[in-house]
XYZ file of C-alpha atoms in Angstrom:
217
model
C 0.022 0.010 -0.065
C 1.288 3.573 -0.894
C 0.837 6.763 0.949
C -2.050 8.927 -0.128
C -2.163 12.557 0.767
C -5.621 14.183 0.985
C -5.179 17.990 0.589
C -8.158 19.931 1.944
C -8.526 23.672 1.724
C -10.184 25.499 4.684
C -13.848 26.107 4.527
C -15.451 29.503 3.668
C -14.619 32.620 5.748
C -15.740 36.218 5.159
C -12.315 36.812 3.614
C -12.765 33.932 1.100
C -16.293 35.111 0.331
C -15.313 38.722 -0.438
C -11.973 37.972 -2.148
C -9.680 39.706 0.357
C -6.196 38.492 1.247
C -5.917 36.853 4.619
C -3.145 34.968 6.518
C -4.158 36.199 9.945
C -5.362 34.027 12.844
C -8.662 33.981 14.783
C -10.802 34.205 11.588
C -14.153 32.541 11.852
C -15.847 30.408 9.351
C -19.180 31.670 7.921
C -22.338 29.765 8.470
C -21.814 28.271 4.993
C -18.335 27.391 5.988
C -19.546 25.516 9.111
C -21.872 23.579 6.841
C -19.068 22.682 4.418
C -16.959 21.361 7.225
C -19.846 19.123 8.397
C -20.428 17.744 4.986
C -16.745 16.936 4.458
C -16.661 15.041 7.706
C -19.822 13.056 6.824
C -18.323 12.030 3.484
C -14.789 11.095 4.531
C -14.780 9.955 8.167
C -15.378 6.226 7.151
C -11.939 5.921 5.442
C -9.038 4.287 7.279
C -6.973 7.328 8.355
C -3.393 7.419 9.707
C -3.249 10.989 10.790
C -4.411 14.606 10.286
C -1.953 17.463 9.804
C -3.305 20.993 9.915
C -2.379 24.676 9.804
C -2.489 26.229 13.207
C -4.781 28.974 11.963
C -8.265 29.018 13.514
C -10.251 28.692 10.311
C -8.280 25.575 9.388
C -8.687 23.970 12.823
C -12.321 24.783 12.784
C -12.792 23.282 9.305
C -11.448 19.940 10.449
C -13.171 19.775 13.954
C -16.298 17.869 12.778
C -14.032 15.324 11.043
C -11.907 14.768 14.136
C -14.963 14.401 16.303
C -16.230 11.637 13.911
C -12.904 9.806 13.636
C -11.457 10.300 16.998
C -8.267 11.520 15.507
C -6.038 14.240 17.103
C -5.008 17.070 14.995
C -1.262 17.521 14.516
C -0.755 21.226 13.926
C 2.307 22.405 11.981
C 3.232 26.031 11.661
C 4.789 25.231 8.198
C 1.129 24.739 6.904
C 0.063 28.392 7.560
C -1.070 30.522 4.716
C 1.342 32.512 2.693
C 2.037 35.803 4.708
C 0.380 38.783 2.917
C 2.198 41.447 4.969
C 0.763 44.916 4.432
C -1.947 43.479 2.181
C -3.717 41.749 4.909
C -7.466 42.205 4.643
C -7.314 44.083 1.411
C -8.967 43.224 -1.921
C -6.824 42.987 -5.108
C -8.153 46.348 -6.391
C -7.147 48.036 -3.235
C -3.682 46.389 -3.271
C -3.202 47.489 -6.885
C -3.965 51.149 -6.003
C -1.959 51.343 -2.769
C 0.991 48.974 -3.627
C 0.901 49.042 -7.369
C 4.522 48.296 -8.195
C 4.838 45.453 -5.593
C 1.473 44.042 -6.846
C 2.719 43.945 -10.544
C 5.999 42.272 -9.599
C 4.058 39.672 -7.505
C 1.674 38.933 -10.246
C 4.509 38.376 -12.681
C 6.363 35.951 -10.423
C 4.935 35.237 -6.932
C 7.715 32.689 -6.288
C 10.425 35.290 -6.068
C 8.394 38.425 -5.293
C 6.366 38.861 -2.146
C 3.334 40.981 -1.046
C 4.636 44.111 0.557
C 6.545 42.945 3.691
C 5.001 39.506 3.103
C 6.271 36.084 2.093
C 7.586 34.787 -1.177
C 6.140 31.657 -2.676
C 9.571 29.937 -2.626
C 9.722 30.489 1.144
C 6.376 28.692 1.520
C 7.680 25.899 -0.697
C 10.710 25.481 1.653
C 8.632 25.214 4.830
C 6.099 22.878 3.152
C 8.922 20.510 2.229
C 9.596 19.922 6.031
C 6.017 18.766 6.573
C 6.024 16.563 3.476
C 9.217 14.883 4.661
C 7.765 14.327 8.122
C 4.698 12.722 6.815
C 6.516 10.435 4.414
C 8.963 9.317 7.123
C 6.281 8.763 9.707
C 3.571 7.176 7.495
C 5.040 5.278 4.552
C 1.536 4.026 3.572
C -2.076 4.793 4.214
C -4.286 7.886 4.129
C -3.073 11.095 5.620
C -5.115 14.330 5.578
C -3.412 17.734 5.342
C -5.604 20.782 5.982
C -4.254 24.194 4.854
C -5.012 27.214 2.814
C -5.356 28.270 -0.786
C -1.907 29.605 -1.732
C -0.079 27.140 0.603
C -1.838 24.037 -0.954
C -1.329 25.274 -4.473
C 2.361 25.737 -3.811
C 2.411 22.286 -2.266
C 0.890 20.763 -5.467
C 3.431 22.562 -7.628
C 6.255 21.289 -5.381
C 4.913 17.696 -5.555
C 4.322 17.761 -9.309
C 7.419 19.558 -10.396
C 5.582 22.683 -11.548
C 7.281 26.126 -11.379
C 6.132 27.598 -8.131
C 5.906 30.981 -9.872
C 2.907 29.621 -11.719
C 0.834 28.523 -8.757
C -1.549 31.398 -9.133
C -2.297 31.125 -12.836
C -2.240 27.464 -13.305
C -4.274 26.102 -10.373
C -7.732 27.032 -8.943
C -8.726 25.930 -5.428
C -12.302 26.530 -4.194
C -13.021 26.507 -0.464
C -13.306 23.041 1.089
C -12.026 21.401 -2.143
C -10.130 18.207 -1.893
C -7.125 17.032 -3.881
C -5.693 13.434 -3.583
C -2.094 12.750 -4.432
C -0.666 9.248 -4.243
C 3.151 8.991 -3.628
C 3.966 6.070 -5.878
C 7.405 4.526 -6.593
C 7.786 6.602 -9.729
C 6.567 9.762 -8.173
C 3.359 11.684 -7.158
C 0.221 10.801 -8.991
C -2.880 12.994 -8.814
C -6.174 10.998 -8.330
C -8.345 13.913 -7.690
C -8.076 17.680 -8.018
C -10.333 20.278 -6.527
C -13.103 17.759 -5.772
C -16.094 19.291 -4.183
C -18.505 16.345 -4.687
C -18.823 15.985 -0.914
C -20.712 19.317 -0.911
C -24.334 19.834 -1.901
C -24.753 21.928 -4.947
C -25.813 25.131 -3.123
C -22.501 25.221 -1.221
C -20.156 24.566 -4.093
C -17.967 27.288 -5.597
C -16.580 25.826 -8.772
C -14.194 28.753 -9.330
C -12.679 30.932 -6.613
C -10.653 33.702 -8.196
C -7.074 34.347 -7.272
C -8.039 37.248 -4.864
C -9.491 34.918 -2.286
C -6.246 33.387 -1.155
C -7.096 33.055 2.597
């Protein structure tokens, strides 16, 4: 049996809903977000799970709480799974950022791997810290199902890292709606994607098939 990584994005927050950048803590899920978390738990708790690794941010932990209650698993929080730091852009919409920090914004759009939000974090820095978590998971659980709960930019960068895609393209190559699930199996010849951005665990009225790049939190 091989190791399967289940990559889950946090459920909806007000920042996600309005398309504002967010990497801060103590952000609550919306009522819709709470429902999304419950539906994910109902769909996936019956699987045979080895572990759950999660971002320490409140909206990630809240997303996975119904699942952990159903499975009895304890969350293993890792700071490396936090969202990309948005620095001075925290809480701002892309149009506001473009007006206030225009030059930084244009550089970031061109290559977010090596350019950061104003006083924020480069994509390549996120890729480096993600590598520590992936190494820990692989060493601890050589086979079975492991759930990783994180955020939009962080998970897209993680997928780029796993698949050998240029990290600088994470924003314009990969969508990632709230509470979407991607499954990557680590086979002998490399990572293999079984599912990408799957939202079938959500009823139709809760699905967001496309979440624009502004809602990175």
